[in-house]
Amino acid sequence: GAVVSQHPSRVICKSGTSVKIECRSLDFQATTMFWYRQFPKQSLMLMATSNEGSKATYEQGVEKDKFLINHASLTLSTLTVTSAHPEDSSFYICSAPRHAGTDYEQYFGPGTRLTVT
Amino acid sequence: AQSVTQLGSHVSVSEGALVLLRCNYSSSVPPYLFWYVQYPNQGLQLLLKYTSAATLVKGINGFEAEFKKSETSFHLTKPSAHMSDAAEYFCAVSATDKLIFGTGTRLQVFP
């Protein structure tokens, strides 16, 4: 079946540094991918829609200069957390939708746990 | 715009008992509806989905959900809970490719 991978699965960085998280669709092409953020014991909050070949669309309240998204190809989207601070520590999850005829499913990556010290 | 409301942030049942997790949605267009399960420190696993076909949807691990348009509901049920069902469950709605999640329900199963 379709698989979405994320790398790294865990990352610890110092405050002020930048961290890049990759999201790949492994056996299908995704012109759109989504980035979510999940705080402990909370739901997934949609951060932005990553669009291949164009700018990402950010949800209200998400700083686009802080969370840089690049959809480099039909199978890769990256999220870069710039000048990370402890409050950016969270679980980041990406997803990619796949339409096959009348069937539709959203495939999720395994998530990346970011800890900023 | 779409939204999802999950009633009950915590549900506790005994092993073997019926599981009922509630989800109500709001959508201005015919929605797709999903239930996902998340185990600690893991990603999301799709349990089942409604995409305008049969209103009673059967998923993995013995779960099923019924789409009721008149009640704008998509409640998740399982006849007999198992210890391994203890996890966080999320209902989600989409009309396009963007998924909107509910706040989640933590299911505890007691022996």
mmCIF file with all atom_site columns, C-alpha atoms in Angstrom:
data_model
loop_
_atom_site.group_PDB
_atom_site.id
_atom_site.type_symbol
_atom_site.label_atom_id
_atom_site.label_alt_id
_atom_site.label_comp_id
_atom_site.label_asym_id
_atom_site.label_entity_id
_atom_site.label_seq_id
_atom_site.pdbx_PDB_ins_code
_atom_site.Cartn_x
_atom_site.Cartn_y
_atom_site.Cartn_z
_atom_site.occupancy
_atom_site.B_iso_or_equiv
_atom_site.pdbx_formal_charge
_atom_site.auth_seq_id
_atom_site.auth_comp_id
_atom_site.auth_asym_id
_atom_site.auth_atom_id
_atom_site.pdbx_PDB_model_num
ATOM 1   C CA . GLY A 1 1   ? 0.000   0.000  0.000  1.00 0.00 ? 1   GLY A CA 1
ATOM 2   C CA . ALA A 1 2   ? 0.868   3.639  -0.150 1.00 0.00 ? 2   ALA A CA 1
ATOM 3   C CA . VAL A 1 3   ? 3.412   4.814  2.375  1.00 0.00 ? 3   VAL A CA 1
ATOM 4   C CA . VAL A 1 4   ? 4.520   8.185  3.558  1.00 0.00 ? 4   VAL A CA 1
ATOM 5   C CA . SER A 1 5   ? 7.838   8.485  5.338  1.00 0.00 ? 5   SER A CA 1
ATOM 6   C CA . GLN A 1 6   ? 9.279   11.205 7.517  1.00 0.00 ? 6   GLN A CA 1
ATOM 7   C CA . HIS A 1 7   ? 12.858  11.917 8.428  1.00 0.00 ? 7   HIS A CA 1
ATOM 8   C CA . PRO A 1 8   ? 14.131  12.259 11.043 1.00 0.00 ? 8   PRO A CA 1
ATOM 9   C CA . SER A 1 9   ? 11.839  10.495 13.481 1.00 0.00 ? 9   SER A CA 1
ATOM 10  C CA . ARG A 1 10  ? 13.362  12.373 16.388 1.00 0.00 ? 10  ARG A CA 1
ATOM 11  C CA . VAL A 1 11  ? 15.531  15.451 16.569 1.00 0.00 ? 11  VAL A CA 1
ATOM 12  C CA . ILE A 1 12  ? 16.955  17.464 19.432 1.00 0.00 ? 12  ILE A CA 1
ATOM 13  C CA . CYS A 1 13  ? 18.338  20.876 18.654 1.00 0.00 ? 13  CYS A CA 1
ATOM 14  C CA . LYS A 1 14  ? 19.539  23.923 20.495 1.00 0.00 ? 14  LYS A CA 1
ATOM 15  C CA . SER A 1 15  ? 17.519  27.071 20.694 1.00 0.00 ? 15  SER A CA 1
ATOM 16  C CA . GLY A 1 16  ? 18.213  29.377 17.776 1.00 0.00 ? 16  GLY A CA 1
ATOM 17  C CA . THR A 1 17  ? 19.133  26.687 15.281 1.00 0.00 ? 17  THR A CA 1
ATOM 18  C CA . SER A 1 18  ? 17.057  25.512 12.320 1.00 0.00 ? 18  SER A CA 1
ATOM 19  C CA . VAL A 1 19  ? 15.726  22.034 11.745 1.00 0.00 ? 19  VAL A CA 1
ATOM 20  C CA . LYS A 1 20  ? 14.555  20.460 8.488  1.00 0.00 ? 20  LYS A CA 1
ATOM 21  C CA . ILE A 1 21  ? 11.987  17.680 8.400  1.00 0.00 ? 21  ILE A CA 1
ATOM 22  C CA . GLU A 1 22  ? 11.387  15.690 5.235  1.00 0.00 ? 22  GLU A CA 1
ATOM 23  C CA . CYS A 1 23  ? 8.148   14.084 4.133  1.00 0.00 ? 23  CYS A CA 1
ATOM 24  C CA . ARG A 1 24  ? 8.171   11.642 1.242  1.00 0.00 ? 24  ARG A CA 1
ATOM 25  C CA . SER A 1 25  ? 5.463   9.747  -0.551 1.00 0.00 ? 25  SER A CA 1
ATOM 26  C CA . LEU A 1 26  ? 7.134   6.456  -1.383 1.00 0.00 ? 26  LEU A CA 1
ATOM 27  C CA . ASP A 1 27  ? 5.014   4.906  -4.102 1.00 0.00 ? 27  ASP A CA 1
ATOM 28  C CA . PHE A 1 28  ? 2.724   7.616  -5.337 1.00 0.00 ? 28  PHE A CA 1
ATOM 29  C CA . GLN A 1 29  ? 2.955   11.208 -6.410 1.00 0.00 ? 29  GLN A CA 1
ATOM 30  C CA . ALA A 1 30  ? 1.479   13.951 -4.293 1.00 0.00 ? 30  ALA A CA 1
ATOM 31  C CA . THR A 1 31  ? 1.000   17.431 -5.680 1.00 0.00 ? 31  THR A CA 1
ATOM 32  C CA . THR A 1 32  ? -0.292  18.407 -2.263 1.00 0.00 ? 32  THR A CA 1
ATOM 33  C CA . MET A 1 33  ? 0.961   17.464 1.174  1.00 0.00 ? 33  MET A CA 1
ATOM 34  C CA . PHE A 1 34  ? -0.110  18.669 4.578  1.00 0.00 ? 34  PHE A CA 1
ATOM 35  C CA . TRP A 1 35  ? 1.825   19.494 7.711  1.00 0.00 ? 35  TRP A CA 1
ATOM 36  C CA . TYR A 1 36  ? 0.305   19.082 11.151 1.00 0.00 ? 36  TYR A CA 1
ATOM 37  C CA . ARG A 1 37  ? 1.506   19.850 14.623 1.00 0.00 ? 37  ARG A CA 1
ATOM 38  C CA . GLN A 1 38  ? 0.472   17.915 17.686 1.00 0.00 ? 38  GLN A CA 1
ATOM 39  C CA . PHE A 1 39  ? 1.092   18.973 21.256 1.00 0.00 ? 39  PHE A CA 1
ATOM 40  C CA . PRO A 1 40  ? 1.109   16.317 23.992 1.00 0.00 ? 40  PRO A CA 1
ATOM 41  C CA . LYS A 1 41  ? -2.316  14.853 24.599 1.00 0.00 ? 41  LYS A CA 1
ATOM 42  C CA . GLN A 1 42  ? -3.882  17.147 22.032 1.00 0.00 ? 42  GLN A CA 1
ATOM 43  C CA . SER A 1 43  ? -5.254  16.848 18.542 1.00 0.00 ? 43  SER A CA 1
ATOM 44  C CA . LEU A 1 44  ? -3.535  17.494 15.245 1.00 0.00 ? 44  LEU A CA 1
ATOM 45  C CA . MET A 1 45  ? -3.565  21.099 14.167 1.00 0.00 ? 45  MET A CA 1
ATOM 46  C CA . LEU A 1 46  ? -3.170  21.763 10.470 1.00 0.00 ? 46  LEU A CA 1
ATOM 47  C CA . MET A 1 47  ? -0.278  24.130 9.930  1.00 0.00 ? 47  MET A CA 1
ATOM 48  C CA . ALA A 1 48  ? -0.056  24.433 6.177  1.00 0.00 ? 48  ALA A CA 1
ATOM 49  C CA . THR A 1 49  ? -0.731  22.933 2.801  1.00 0.00 ? 49  THR A CA 1
ATOM 50  C CA . SER A 1 50  ? 2.368   22.218 0.760  1.00 0.00 ? 50  SER A CA 1
ATOM 51  C CA . ASN A 1 51  ? 1.832   22.685 -2.976 1.00 0.00 ? 51  ASN A CA 1
ATOM 52  C CA . GLU A 1 52  ? 4.218   21.288 -5.562 1.00 0.00 ? 52  GLU A CA 1
ATOM 53  C CA . GLY A 1 53  ? 5.433   24.062 -7.813 1.00 0.00 ? 53  GLY A CA 1
ATOM 54  C CA . SER A 1 54  ? 3.899   26.912 -5.850 1.00 0.00 ? 54  SER A CA 1
ATOM 55  C CA . LYS A 1 55  ? 3.874   28.560 -2.457 1.00 0.00 ? 55  LYS A CA 1
ATOM 56  C CA . ALA A 1 56  ? 2.549   26.813 0.586  1.00 0.00 ? 56  ALA A CA 1
ATOM 57  C CA . THR A 1 57  ? -0.763  27.877 2.043  1.00 0.00 ? 57  THR A CA 1
ATOM 58  C CA . TYR A 1 58  ? -0.584  28.571 5.755  1.00 0.00 ? 58  TYR A CA 1
ATOM 59  C CA . GLU A 1 59  ? -3.379  28.316 8.256  1.00 0.00 ? 59  GLU A CA 1
ATOM 60  C CA . GLN A 1 60  ? -4.319  31.311 10.296 1.00 0.00 ? 60  GLN A CA 1
ATOM 61  C CA . GLY A 1 61  ? -1.882  32.004 13.080 1.00 0.00 ? 61  GLY A CA 1
ATOM 62  C CA . VAL A 1 62  ? 1.005   29.999 11.614 1.00 0.00 ? 62  VAL A CA 1
ATOM 63  C CA . GLU A 1 63  ? 4.131   32.067 10.945 1.00 0.00 ? 63  GLU A CA 1
ATOM 64  C CA . LYS A 1 64  ? 5.229   31.366 7.398  1.00 0.00 ? 64  LYS A CA 1
ATOM 65  C CA . ASP A 1 65  ? 8.670   32.853 7.994  1.00 0.00 ? 65  ASP A CA 1
ATOM 66  C CA . LYS A 1 66  ? 9.224   30.548 10.919 1.00 0.00 ? 66  LYS A CA 1
ATOM 67  C CA . PHE A 1 67  ? 7.890   27.376 9.332  1.00 0.00 ? 67  PHE A CA 1
ATOM 68  C CA . LEU A 1 68  ? 9.328   27.271 5.840  1.00 0.00 ? 68  LEU A CA 1
ATOM 69  C CA . ILE A 1 69  ? 7.771   24.754 3.497  1.00 0.00 ? 69  ILE A CA 1
ATOM 70  C CA . ASN A 1 70  ? 9.221   23.641 0.202  1.00 0.00 ? 70  ASN A CA 1
ATOM 71  C CA . HIS A 1 71  ? 7.545   21.119 -2.066 1.00 0.00 ? 71  HIS A CA 1
ATOM 72  C CA . ALA A 1 72  ? 10.570  20.250 -4.151 1.00 0.00 ? 72  ALA A CA 1
ATOM 73  C CA . SER A 1 73  ? 9.099   17.413 -6.185 1.00 0.00 ? 73  SER A CA 1
ATOM 74  C CA . LEU A 1 74  ? 5.975   15.324 -6.524 1.00 0.00 ? 74  LEU A CA 1
ATOM 75  C CA . THR A 1 75  ? 7.220   13.033 -3.766 1.00 0.00 ? 75  THR A CA 1
ATOM 76  C CA . LEU A 1 76  ? 8.986   15.366 -1.345 1.00 0.00 ? 76  LEU A CA 1
ATOM 77  C CA . SER A 1 77  ? 7.941   18.178 0.932  1.00 0.00 ? 77  SER A CA 1
ATOM 78  C CA . THR A 1 78  ? 10.168  19.703 3.595  1.00 0.00 ? 78  THR A CA 1
ATOM 79  C CA . LEU A 1 79  ? 9.321   21.696 6.685  1.00 0.00 ? 79  LEU A CA 1
ATOM 80  C CA . THR A 1 80  ? 12.086  23.837 8.137  1.00 0.00 ? 80  THR A CA 1
ATOM 81  C CA . VAL A 1 81  ? 11.632  25.228 11.611 1.00 0.00 ? 81  VAL A CA 1
ATOM 82  C CA . THR A 1 82  ? 13.808  28.323 11.632 1.00 0.00 ? 82  THR A CA 1
ATOM 83  C CA . SER A 1 83  ? 15.402  29.777 14.740 1.00 0.00 ? 83  SER A CA 1
ATOM 84  C CA . ALA A 1 84  ? 13.764  27.139 16.849 1.00 0.00 ? 84  ALA A CA 1
ATOM 85  C CA . HIS A 1 85  ? 12.733  27.874 20.423 1.00 0.00 ? 85  HIS A CA 1
ATOM 86  C CA . PRO A 1 86  ? 11.566  25.554 23.197 1.00 0.00 ? 86  PRO A CA 1
ATOM 87  C CA . GLU A 1 87  ? 7.934   26.410 22.461 1.00 0.00 ? 87  GLU A CA 1
ATOM 88  C CA . ASP A 1 88  ? 8.412   24.870 19.001 1.00 0.00 ? 88  ASP A CA 1
ATOM 89  C CA . SER A 1 89  ? 8.968   21.494 20.616 1.00 0.00 ? 89  SER A CA 1
ATOM 90  C CA . SER A 1 90  ? 6.203   19.287 19.330 1.00 0.00 ? 90  SER A CA 1
ATOM 91  C CA . PHE A 1 91  ? 5.265   16.279 17.244 1.00 0.00 ? 91  PHE A CA 1
ATOM 92  C CA . TYR A 1 92  ? 5.136   17.175 13.565 1.00 0.00 ? 92  TYR A CA 1
ATOM 93  C CA . ILE A 1 93  ? 3.202   14.942 11.183 1.00 0.00 ? 93  ILE A CA 1
ATOM 94  C CA . CYS A 1 94  ? 2.843   15.154 7.435  1.00 0.00 ? 94  CYS A CA 1
ATOM 95  C CA . SER A 1 95  ? 0.247   13.609 5.205  1.00 0.00 ? 95  SER A CA 1
ATOM 96  C CA . ALA A 1 96  ? -0.355  13.117 1.518  1.00 0.00 ? 96  ALA A CA 1
ATOM 97  C CA . PRO A 1 97  ? -3.702  12.457 -0.159 1.00 0.00 ? 97  PRO A CA 1
ATOM 98  C CA . ARG A 1 98  ? -4.121  9.917  -2.877 1.00 0.00 ? 98  ARG A CA 1
ATOM 99  C CA . HIS A 1 99  ? -7.045  9.655  -5.230 1.00 0.00 ? 99  HIS A CA 1
ATOM 100 C CA . ALA A 1 100 ? -7.511  6.400  -7.126 1.00 0.00 ? 100 ALA A CA 1
ATOM 101 C CA . GLY A 1 101 ? -10.678 6.494  -9.198 1.00 0.00 ? 101 GLY A CA 1
ATOM 102 C CA . THR A 1 102 ? -13.506 7.071  -6.747 1.00 0.00 ? 102 THR A CA 1
ATOM 103 C CA . ASP A 1 103 ? -11.386 6.036  -3.796 1.00 0.00 ? 103 ASP A CA 1
ATOM 104 C CA . TYR A 1 104 ? -9.676  8.613  -1.646 1.00 0.00 ? 104 TYR A CA 1
ATOM 105 C CA . GLU A 1 105 ? -7.355  8.261  1.293  1.00 0.00 ? 105 GLU A CA 1
ATOM 106 C CA . GLN A 1 106 ? -4.980  10.426 3.246  1.00 0.00 ? 106 GLN A CA 1
ATOM 107 C CA . TYR A 1 107 ? -1.718  8.761  4.175  1.00 0.00 ? 107 TYR A CA 1
ATOM 108 C CA . PHE A 1 108 ? 0.171   9.933  7.234  1.00 0.00 ? 108 PHE A CA 1
ATOM 109 C CA . GLY A 1 109 ? 3.833   9.849  8.010  1.00 0.00 ? 109 GLY A CA 1
ATOM 110 C CA . PRO A 1 110 ? 5.014   8.366  11.311 1.00 0.00 ? 110 PRO A CA 1
ATOM 111 C CA . GLY A 1 111 ? 5.771   11.802 12.717 1.00 0.00 ? 111 GLY A CA 1
ATOM 112 C CA . THR A 1 112 ? 8.861   13.685 13.853 1.00 0.00 ? 112 THR A CA 1
ATOM 113 C CA . ARG A 1 113 ? 9.366   14.584 17.478 1.00 0.00 ? 113 ARG A CA 1
ATOM 114 C CA . LEU A 1 114 ? 11.213  17.853 17.796 1.00 0.00 ? 114 LEU A CA 1
ATOM 115 C CA . THR A 1 115 ? 12.755  18.859 21.099 1.00 0.00 ? 115 THR A CA 1
ATOM 116 C CA . VAL A 1 116 ? 14.346  22.273 21.361 1.00 0.00 ? 116 VAL A CA 1
ATOM 117 C CA . THR A 1 117 ? 16.626  22.763 24.346 1.00 0.00 ? 117 THR A CA 1
ATOM 118 C CA . ALA B 2 1   ? -16.059 25.235 6.233  1.00 0.00 ? 1   ALA B CA 1
ATOM 119 C CA . GLN B 2 2   ? -15.821 21.931 8.029  1.00 0.00 ? 2   GLN B CA 1
ATOM 120 C CA . SER B 2 3   ? -15.544 21.084 11.705 1.00 0.00 ? 3   SER B CA 1
ATOM 121 C CA . VAL B 2 4   ? -15.667 18.045 13.925 1.00 0.00 ? 4   VAL B CA 1
ATOM 122 C CA . THR B 2 5   ? -16.822 17.635 17.502 1.00 0.00 ? 5   THR B CA 1
ATOM 123 C CA . GLN B 2 6   ? -15.876 14.603 19.529 1.00 0.00 ? 6   GLN B CA 1
ATOM 124 C CA . LEU B 2 7   ? -17.961 14.299 22.663 1.00 0.00 ? 7   LEU B CA 1
ATOM 125 C CA . GLY B 2 8   ? -16.024 12.920 25.565 1.00 0.00 ? 8   GLY B CA 1
ATOM 126 C CA . SER B 2 9   ? -12.283 13.385 25.788 1.00 0.00 ? 9   SER B CA 1
ATOM 127 C CA . HIS B 2 10  ? -12.025 10.163 27.804 1.00 0.00 ? 10  HIS B CA 1
ATOM 128 C CA . VAL B 2 11  ? -14.016 6.956  27.541 1.00 0.00 ? 11  VAL B CA 1
ATOM 129 C CA . SER B 2 12  ? -13.463 3.978  29.811 1.00 0.00 ? 12  SER B CA 1
ATOM 130 C CA . VAL B 2 13  ? -14.889 0.531  29.219 1.00 0.00 ? 13  VAL B CA 1
ATOM 131 C CA . SER B 2 14  ? -14.355 -2.950 30.535 1.00 0.00 ? 14  SER B CA 1
ATOM 132 C CA . GLU B 2 15  ? -12.779 -5.584 28.346 1.00 0.00 ? 15  GLU B CA 1
ATOM 133 C CA . GLY B 2 16  ? -15.537 -7.227 26.327 1.00 0.00 ? 16  GLY B CA 1
ATOM 134 C CA . ALA B 2 17  ? -17.894 -4.272 26.630 1.00 0.00 ? 17  ALA B CA 1
ATOM 135 C CA . LEU B 2 18  ? -19.292 -2.176 23.809 1.00 0.00 ? 18  LEU B CA 1
ATOM 136 C CA . VAL B 2 19  ? -17.156 0.720  22.627 1.00 0.00 ? 19  VAL B CA 1
ATOM 137 C CA . LEU B 2 20  ? -18.947 3.873  21.456 1.00 0.00 ? 20  LEU B CA 1
ATOM 138 C CA . LEU B 2 21  ? -16.967 6.958  20.502 1.00 0.00 ? 21  LEU B CA 1
ATOM 139 C CA . ARG B 2 22  ? -19.027 9.911  19.345 1.00 0.00 ? 22  ARG B CA 1
ATOM 140 C CA . CYS B 2 23  ? -18.318 12.224 16.441 1.00 0.00 ? 23  CYS B CA 1
ATOM 141 C CA . ASN B 2 24  ? -20.487 14.970 15.003 1.00 0.00 ? 24  ASN B CA 1
ATOM 142 C CA . TYR B 2 25  ? -19.463 16.950 11.973 1.00 0.00 ? 25  TYR B CA 1
ATOM 143 C CA . SER B 2 26  ? -20.331 20.148 10.226 1.00 0.00 ? 26  SER B CA 1
ATOM 144 C CA . SER B 2 27  ? -19.809 20.555 6.515  1.00 0.00 ? 27  SER B CA 1
ATOM 145 C CA . SER B 2 28  ? -21.276 22.802 3.870  1.00 0.00 ? 28  SER B CA 1
ATOM 146 C CA . VAL B 2 29  ? -20.742 20.139 1.212  1.00 0.00 ? 29  VAL B CA 1
ATOM 147 C CA . PRO B 2 30  ? -20.986 16.343 1.274  1.00 0.00 ? 30  PRO B CA 1
ATOM 148 C CA . PRO B 2 31  ? -18.078 15.293 3.435  1.00 0.00 ? 31  PRO B CA 1
ATOM 149 C CA . TYR B 2 32  ? -15.564 12.544 3.593  1.00 0.00 ? 32  TYR B CA 1
ATOM 150 C CA . LEU B 2 33  ? -15.305 11.249 7.164  1.00 0.00 ? 33  LEU B CA 1
ATOM 151 C CA . PHE B 2 34  ? -12.534 9.308  8.813  1.00 0.00 ? 34  PHE B CA 1
ATOM 152 C CA . TRP B 2 35  ? -11.618 7.651  12.067 1.00 0.00 ? 35  TRP B CA 1
ATOM 153 C CA . TYR B 2 36  ? -7.956  7.313  12.973 1.00 0.00 ? 36  TYR B CA 1
ATOM 154 C CA . VAL B 2 37  ? -6.251  5.637  15.905 1.00 0.00 ? 37  VAL B CA 1
ATOM 155 C CA . GLN B 2 38  ? -2.997  6.790  17.447 1.00 0.00 ? 38  GLN B CA 1
ATOM 156 C CA . TYR B 2 39  ? -0.881  4.793  19.851 1.00 0.00 ? 39  TYR B CA 1
ATOM 157 C CA . PRO B 2 40  ? 1.615   6.634  22.094 1.00 0.00 ? 40  PRO B CA 1
ATOM 158 C CA . ASN B 2 41  ? 4.465   8.278  20.214 1.00 0.00 ? 41  ASN B CA 1
ATOM 159 C CA . GLN B 2 42  ? 3.261   6.930  16.895 1.00 0.00 ? 42  GLN B CA 1
ATOM 160 C CA . GLY B 2 43  ? 1.615   8.306  13.805 1.00 0.00 ? 43  GLY B CA 1
ATOM 161 C CA . LEU B 2 44  ? -1.978  7.870  12.755 1.00 0.00 ? 44  LEU B CA 1
ATOM 162 C CA . GLN B 2 45  ? -3.517  4.654  11.516 1.00 0.00 ? 45  GLN B CA 1
ATOM 163 C CA . LEU B 2 46  ? -6.697  4.725  9.474  1.00 0.00 ? 46  LEU B CA 1
ATOM 164 C CA . LEU B 2 47  ? -9.493  2.698  11.038 1.00 0.00 ? 47  LEU B CA 1
ATOM 165 C CA . LEU B 2 48  ? -12.180 3.391  8.481  1.00 0.00 ? 48  LEU B CA 1
ATOM 166 C CA . LYS B 2 49  ? -13.534 6.023  6.142  1.00 0.00 ? 49  LYS B CA 1
ATOM 167 C CA . TYR B 2 50  ? -16.819 7.175  4.649  1.00 0.00 ? 50  TYR B CA 1
ATOM 168 C CA . THR B 2 51  ? -16.610 8.447  1.089  1.00 0.00 ? 51  THR B CA 1
ATOM 169 C CA . SER B 2 52  ? -20.282 8.614  0.092  1.00 0.00 ? 52  SER B CA 1
ATOM 170 C CA . ALA B 2 53  ? -20.734 4.919  -0.584 1.00 0.00 ? 53  ALA B CA 1
ATOM 171 C CA . ALA B 2 54  ? -22.374 2.679  2.029  1.00 0.00 ? 54  ALA B CA 1
ATOM 172 C CA . THR B 2 55  ? -23.467 4.528  5.161  1.00 0.00 ? 55  THR B CA 1
ATOM 173 C CA . LEU B 2 56  ? -22.348 1.679  7.436  1.00 0.00 ? 56  LEU B CA 1
ATOM 174 C CA . VAL B 2 57  ? -18.621 1.425  7.146  1.00 0.00 ? 57  VAL B CA 1
ATOM 175 C CA . LYS B 2 58  ? -16.603 -1.471 8.453  1.00 0.00 ? 58  LYS B CA 1
ATOM 176 C CA . GLY B 2 59  ? -12.990 -0.935 9.353  1.00 0.00 ? 59  GLY B CA 1
ATOM 177 C CA . ILE B 2 60  ? -10.051 -2.760 10.799 1.00 0.00 ? 60  ILE B CA 1
ATOM 178 C CA . ASN B 2 61  ? -9.859  -4.426 14.193 1.00 0.00 ? 61  ASN B CA 1
ATOM 179 C CA . GLY B 2 62  ? -13.613 -4.960 14.362 1.00 0.00 ? 62  GLY B CA 1
ATOM 180 C CA . PHE B 2 63  ? -14.538 -1.287 14.345 1.00 0.00 ? 63  PHE B CA 1
ATOM 181 C CA . GLU B 2 64  ? -17.388 0.163  12.356 1.00 0.00 ? 64  GLU B CA 1
ATOM 182 C CA . ALA B 2 65  ? -19.104 3.521  12.000 1.00 0.00 ? 65  ALA B CA 1
ATOM 183 C CA . GLU B 2 66  ? -22.414 4.673  10.602 1.00 0.00 ? 66  GLU B CA 1
ATOM 184 C CA . PHE B 2 67  ? -22.860 7.879  8.669  1.00 0.00 ? 67  PHE B CA 1
ATOM 185 C CA . LYS B 2 68  ? -26.127 9.543  9.642  1.00 0.00 ? 68  LYS B CA 1
ATOM 186 C CA . LYS B 2 69  ? -26.731 12.651 7.614  1.00 0.00 ? 69  LYS B CA 1
ATOM 187 C CA . SER B 2 70  ? -29.864 13.628 9.533  1.00 0.00 ? 70  SER B CA 1
ATOM 188 C CA . GLU B 2 71  ? -27.893 13.632 12.773 1.00 0.00 ? 71  GLU B CA 1
ATOM 189 C CA . THR B 2 72  ? -24.613 14.848 11.210 1.00 0.00 ? 72  THR B CA 1
ATOM 190 C CA . SER B 2 73  ? -22.944 12.028 13.084 1.00 0.00 ? 73  SER B CA 1
ATOM 191 C CA . PHE B 2 74  ? -20.323 9.401  12.413 1.00 0.00 ? 74  PHE B CA 1
ATOM 192 C CA . HIS B 2 75  ? -20.003 7.485  15.667 1.00 0.00 ? 75  HIS B CA 1
ATOM 193 C CA . LEU B 2 76  ? -17.437 4.717  16.007 1.00 0.00 ? 76  LEU B CA 1
ATOM 194 C CA . THR B 2 77  ? -18.416 1.421  17.590 1.00 0.00 ? 77  THR B CA 1
ATOM 195 C CA . LYS B 2 78  ? -16.950 -1.946 18.421 1.00 0.00 ? 78  LYS B CA 1
ATOM 196 C CA . PRO B 2 79  ? -19.074 -4.709 19.964 1.00 0.00 ? 79  PRO B CA 1
ATOM 197 C CA . SER B 2 80  ? -16.411 -6.041 22.306 1.00 0.00 ? 80  SER B CA 1
ATOM 198 C CA . ALA B 2 81  ? -13.448 -4.051 23.559 1.00 0.00 ? 81  ALA B CA 1
ATOM 199 C CA . HIS B 2 82  ? -10.019 -5.568 23.761 1.00 0.00 ? 82  HIS B CA 1
ATOM 200 C CA . MET B 2 83  ? -7.138  -4.383 25.904 1.00 0.00 ? 83  MET B CA 1
ATOM 201 C CA . SER B 2 84  ? -5.179  -3.560 22.758 1.00 0.00 ? 84  SER B CA 1
ATOM 202 C CA . ASP B 2 85  ? -7.860  -1.037 21.750 1.00 0.00 ? 85  ASP B CA 1
ATOM 203 C CA . ALA B 2 86  ? -6.618  1.395  24.385 1.00 0.00 ? 86  ALA B CA 1
ATOM 204 C CA . ALA B 2 87  ? -5.399  4.394  22.400 1.00 0.00 ? 87  ALA B CA 1
ATOM 205 C CA . GLU B 2 88  ? -6.340  7.873  21.206 1.00 0.00 ? 88  GLU B CA 1
ATOM 206 C CA . TYR B 2 89  ? -9.025  8.054  18.551 1.00 0.00 ? 89  TYR B CA 1
ATOM 207 C CA . PHE B 2 90  ? -9.533  10.941 16.178 1.00 0.00 ? 90  PHE B CA 1
ATOM 208 C CA . CYS B 2 91  ? -12.477 11.701 13.953 1.00 0.00 ? 91  CYS B CA 1
ATOM 209 C CA . ALA B 2 92  ? -11.747 13.832 10.910 1.00 0.00 ? 92  ALA B CA 1
ATOM 210 C CA . VAL B 2 93  ? -13.708 15.485 8.128  1.00 0.00 ? 93  VAL B CA 1
ATOM 211 C CA . SER B 2 94  ? -12.712 16.743 4.724  1.00 0.00 ? 94  SER B CA 1
ATOM 212 C CA . ALA B 2 95  ? -14.485 18.129 1.714  1.00 0.00 ? 95  ALA B CA 1
ATOM 213 C CA . THR B 2 96  ? -11.308 18.689 -0.223 1.00 0.00 ? 96  THR B CA 1
ATOM 214 C CA . ASP B 2 97  ? -7.970  17.121 0.562  1.00 0.00 ? 97  ASP B CA 1
ATOM 215 C CA . LYS B 2 98  ? -7.584  19.093 3.782  1.00 0.00 ? 98  LYS B CA 1
ATOM 216 C CA . LEU B 2 99  ? -8.396  17.064 6.891  1.00 0.00 ? 99  LEU B CA 1
ATOM 217 C CA . ILE B 2 100 ? -9.859  18.735 9.944  1.00 0.00 ? 100 ILE B CA 1
ATOM 218 C CA . PHE B 2 101 ? -9.510  16.741 13.133 1.00 0.00 ? 101 PHE B CA 1
ATOM 219 C CA . GLY B 2 102 ? -11.588 16.533 16.239 1.00 0.00 ? 102 GLY B CA 1
ATOM 220 C CA . THR B 2 103 ? -10.000 16.941 19.631 1.00 0.00 ? 103 THR B CA 1
ATOM 221 C CA . GLY B 2 104 ? -9.659  13.218 20.132 1.00 0.00 ? 104 GLY B CA 1
ATOM 222 C CA . THR B 2 105 ? -11.016 10.658 22.578 1.00 0.00 ? 105 THR B CA 1
ATOM 223 C CA . ARG B 2 106 ? -8.772  8.609  24.782 1.00 0.00 ? 106 ARG B CA 1
ATOM 224 C CA . LEU B 2 107 ? -10.103 5.099  25.181 1.00 0.00 ? 107 LEU B CA 1
ATOM 225 C CA . GLN B 2 108 ? -9.173  3.164  28.275 1.00 0.00 ? 108 GLN B CA 1
ATOM 226 C CA . VAL B 2 109 ? -9.958  -0.520 28.568 1.00 0.00 ? 109 VAL B CA 1
ATOM 227 C CA . PHE B 2 110 ? -10.030 -2.145 31.982 1.00 0.00 ? 110 PHE B CA 1
ATOM 228 C CA . PRO B 2 111 ? -9.647  -5.870 32.543 1.00 0.00 ? 111 PRO B CA 1
#
